[in-house]
mmCIF file of C-alpha atoms in Angstrom:
data_model
loop_
_atom_site.group_PDB
_atom_site.id
_atom_site.type_symbol
_atom_site.label_atom_id
_atom_site.label_comp_id
_atom_site.label_asym_id
_atom_site.label_seq_id
_atom_site.Cartn_x
_atom_site.Cartn_y
_atom_site.Cartn_z
ATOM 1 C CA UNK T 1 48.479 -26.642 85.645
ATOM 2 C CA UNK T 2 48.411 -29.236 82.832
ATOM 3 C CA UNK T 3 49.739 -28.204 79.444
ATOM 4 C CA UNK T 4 46.436 -29.017 77.740
ATOM 5 C CA UNK T 5 44.612 -26.492 79.934
ATOM 6 C CA UNK T 6 47.300 -23.892 79.296
ATOM 7 C CA UNK T 7 47.105 -24.463 75.546
ATOM 8 C CA UNK T 8 43.294 -24.314 75.489
ATOM 9 C CA UNK T 9 43.406 -21.157 77.655
ATOM 10 C CA UNK T 10 45.860 -19.645 75.168
ATOM 11 C CA UNK T 11 43.494 -20.460 72.304
ATOM 12 C CA UNK T 12 40.513 -18.945 74.136
ATOM 13 C CA UNK T 13 42.584 -15.851 74.974
ATOM 14 C CA UNK T 14 43.579 -15.331 71.355
ATOM 15 C CA UNK T 15 39.987 -15.696 70.177
ATOM 16 C CA UNK T 16 38.449 -13.405 72.803
ATOM 17 C CA UNK T 17 41.056 -10.646 72.490
ATOM 18 C CA UNK T 18 40.801 -10.792 68.687
ATOM 19 C CA UNK T 19 37.013 -10.567 68.838
ATOM 20 C CA UNK T 20 37.267 -7.554 71.116
ATOM 21 C CA UNK T 21 39.766 -5.840 68.822
ATOM 22 C CA UNK T 22 37.647 -6.629 65.763
ATOM 23 C CA UNK T 23 34.457 -5.313 67.297
ATOM 24 C CA UNK T 24 36.109 -2.189 68.693
ATOM 25 C CA UNK T 25 37.766 -1.273 65.366
ATOM 26 C CA UNK T 26 34.743 -1.702 63.104
ATOM 27 C CA UNK T 27 33.234 1.555 61.880
ATOM 28 C CA UNK T 28 29.463 1.498 61.471
ATOM 29 C CA UNK T 29 27.833 2.564 58.214
ATOM 30 C CA UNK T 30 26.449 5.712 59.800
ATOM 31 C CA UNK T 31 29.913 6.859 60.909
ATOM 32 C CA UNK T 32 31.767 6.191 57.668
ATOM 33 C CA UNK T 33 33.071 9.073 55.617
ATOM 34 C CA UNK T 34 32.222 9.069 51.948
ATOM 35 C CA UNK T 35 35.022 7.995 49.628
ATOM 36 C CA UNK T 36 37.012 6.317 52.421
ATOM 37 C CA UNK T 37 37.795 2.607 52.535
ATOM 38 C CA UNK T 38 37.265 0.794 55.811
ATOM 39 C CA UNK T 39 38.462 -2.706 56.574
ATOM 40 C CA UNK T 40 35.692 -5.257 57.140
ATOM 41 C CA UNK T 41 35.293 -7.005 60.464
ATOM 42 C CA UNK T 42 36.621 -10.369 59.236
ATOM 43 C CA UNK T 43 39.875 -8.771 57.999
ATOM 44 C CA UNK T 44 40.479 -6.956 61.290
ATOM 45 C CA UNK T 45 39.663 -10.120 63.227
ATOM 46 C CA UNK T 46 42.019 -12.335 61.176
ATOM 47 C CA UNK T 47 44.942 -9.887 61.403
ATOM 48 C CA UNK T 48 44.378 -9.494 65.145
ATOM 49 C CA UNK T 49 44.104 -13.272 65.483
ATOM 50 C CA UNK T 50 47.482 -13.781 63.795
ATOM 51 C CA UNK T 51 49.247 -11.123 65.883
ATOM 52 C CA UNK T 52 47.725 -12.384 69.131
ATOM 53 C CA UNK T 53 48.519 -16.013 68.286
ATOM 54 C CA UNK T 54 52.155 -15.151 67.637
ATOM 55 C CA UNK T 55 52.397 -13.144 70.843
ATOM 56 C CA UNK T 56 50.727 -15.878 72.853
ATOM 57 C CA UNK T 57 52.590 -18.851 71.379
ATOM 58 C CA UNK T 58 56.071 -17.317 71.229
ATOM 59 C CA UNK T 59 56.099 -15.063 74.304
ATOM 60 C CA UNK T 60 53.448 -15.572 76.943
ATOM 61 C CA UNK T 61 52.898 -19.349 76.819
ATOM 62 C CA UNK T 62 56.599 -20.356 76.987
ATOM 63 C CA UNK T 63 57.323 -17.947 79.831
ATOM 64 C CA UNK T 64 54.230 -19.088 81.726
ATOM 65 C CA UNK T 65 55.509 -22.669 81.431
ATOM 66 C CA UNK T 66 58.618 -21.439 83.239
ATOM 67 C CA UNK T 67 56.745 -19.448 85.909
ATOM 68 C CA UNK T 68 54.247 -22.126 86.977
ATOM 69 C CA UNK T 69 56.838 -24.611 88.353
ATOM 70 C CA UNK T 70 58.509 -21.742 90.212
ATOM 71 C CA UNK T 71 55.173 -20.800 91.780
ATOM 72 C CA UNK T 72 54.440 -24.442 92.590
ATOM 73 C CA UNK T 73 57.768 -24.846 94.391
ATOM 74 C CA UNK T 74 57.145 -21.843 96.661
ATOM 75 C CA UNK T 75 55.660 -22.560 100.048
ATOM 76 C CA UNK T 76 52.590 -20.411 100.554
ATOM 77 C CA UNK T 77 50.361 -20.446 103.615
ATOM 78 C CA UNK T 78 46.971 -19.689 102.149
ATOM 79 C CA UNK T 79 44.849 -19.143 99.085
ATOM 80 C CA UNK T 80 45.104 -15.355 99.429
ATOM 81 C CA UNK T 81 48.887 -15.453 99.570
ATOM 82 C CA UNK T 82 48.989 -17.775 96.572
ATOM 83 C CA UNK T 83 46.683 -15.458 94.626
ATOM 84 C CA UNK T 84 48.899 -12.454 95.355
ATOM 85 C CA UNK T 85 52.013 -14.351 94.263
ATOM 86 C CA UNK T 86 50.313 -15.507 91.050
ATOM 87 C CA UNK T 87 49.091 -11.997 90.212
ATOM 88 C CA UNK T 88 52.532 -10.478 90.854
ATOM 89 C CA UNK T 89 54.241 -13.228 88.834
ATOM 90 C CA UNK T 90 51.896 -12.792 85.875
ATOM 91 C CA UNK T 91 52.211 -9.003 86.112
ATOM 92 C CA UNK T 92 55.980 -9.373 85.813
ATOM 93 C CA UNK T 93 55.483 -11.912 83.016
ATOM 94 C CA UNK T 94 53.223 -9.519 81.112
ATOM 95 C CA UNK T 95 55.560 -6.583 81.615
ATOM 96 C CA UNK T 96 58.581 -8.587 80.469
ATOM 97 C CA UNK T 97 56.758 -9.969 77.441
ATOM 98 C CA UNK T 98 55.508 -6.471 76.622
ATOM 99 C CA UNK T 99 59.087 -5.223 76.732
ATOM 100 C CA UNK T 100 60.272 -8.009 74.423
ATOM 101 C CA UNK T 101 57.330 -7.380 72.086
ATOM 102 C CA UNK T 102 58.085 -3.641 72.003
ATOM 103 C CA UNK T 103 61.791 -4.214 71.348
ATOM 104 C CA UNK T 104 61.096 -6.538 68.413
ATOM 105 C CA UNK T 105 58.238 -4.521 66.913
ATOM 106 C CA UNK T 106 59.204 -0.911 67.662
ATOM 107 C CA UNK T 107 62.990 -1.427 67.756
ATOM 108 C CA UNK T 108 64.553 1.902 68.780
ATOM 109 C CA UNK T 109 61.260 3.448 69.922
ATOM 110 C CA UNK T 110 60.486 0.679 72.412
ATOM 111 C CA UNK T 111 60.588 2.968 75.438
ATOM 112 C CA UNK T 112 58.610 5.862 73.946
ATOM 113 C CA UNK T 113 55.302 4.063 73.563
ATOM 114 C CA UNK T 114 53.370 2.377 76.346
ATOM 115 C CA UNK T 115 50.724 0.749 74.131
ATOM 116 C CA UNK T 116 52.452 -2.628 73.609
ATOM 117 C CA UNK T 117 53.174 -3.019 77.312
ATOM 118 C CA UNK T 118 49.573 -2.457 78.293
ATOM 119 C CA UNK T 119 48.254 -4.640 75.469
ATOM 120 C CA UNK T 120 50.474 -7.619 76.294
ATOM 121 C CA UNK T 121 49.783 -7.148 80.006
ATOM 122 C CA UNK T 122 46.033 -7.290 79.356
ATOM 123 C CA UNK T 123 46.479 -10.379 77.165
ATOM 124 C CA UNK T 124 48.496 -11.996 79.970
ATOM 125 C CA UNK T 125 45.775 -11.398 82.548
ATOM 126 C CA UNK T 126 43.055 -12.624 80.176
ATOM 127 C CA UNK T 127 45.186 -15.755 79.730
ATOM 128 C CA UNK T 128 45.439 -16.146 83.507
ATOM 129 C CA UNK T 129 41.659 -15.658 83.794
ATOM 130 C CA UNK T 130 40.971 -18.407 81.223
ATOM 131 C CA UNK T 131 43.385 -20.754 82.977
ATOM 132 C CA UNK T 132 41.536 -20.404 86.264
ATOM 133 C CA UNK T 133 38.119 -20.697 84.623
ATOM 134 C CA UNK T 134 39.181 -23.943 82.910
ATOM 135 C CA UNK T 135 40.745 -25.254 86.125
ATOM 136 C CA UNK T 136 37.530 -24.450 88.010
ATOM 137 C CA UNK T 137 35.426 -26.215 85.349
ATOM 138 C CA UNK T 138 37.708 -29.258 85.644
ATOM 139 C CA UNK T 139 37.217 -29.349 89.408
ATOM 140 C CA UNK T 140 33.435 -29.131 88.984
ATOM 141 C CA UNK T 141 33.483 -32.020 86.521
ATOM 142 C CA UNK T 142 35.517 -34.153 88.930
ATOM 143 C CA UNK T 143 33.073 -33.473 91.759
ATOM 144 C CA UNK T 144 30.123 -34.557 89.635
ATOM 145 C CA UNK T 145 31.823 -37.763 88.536
#
């Protein structure tokens, strides 16, 4: 997959995951307790955007640049087999990146909490989803031209 598609997929992943986190963390006016400060949506979205951008640019994107040539060099007999290999490879990528993220963020408690692993794994699969959507759009544009 071309680097420009991977980079644009990374950008779309960061934006969509950050929007989801921002929307899910906002407390409506009806649910707010009196005398308690709640962060506004824009603040939650910006902080989430920065954390997701760092995770994507320093962990997931570089490792995916390593995995794609390995997948391309493997001889696979069909689209189903290729899909299974890609899903397994990105699952391992997400798990490994989640482990690295947990070690750097949680230090000695990296193996007690499963939240970072699941979060980075979800981000990895959203990234894979955006890559295939952009690749599919590129193929449609080539057919029309």
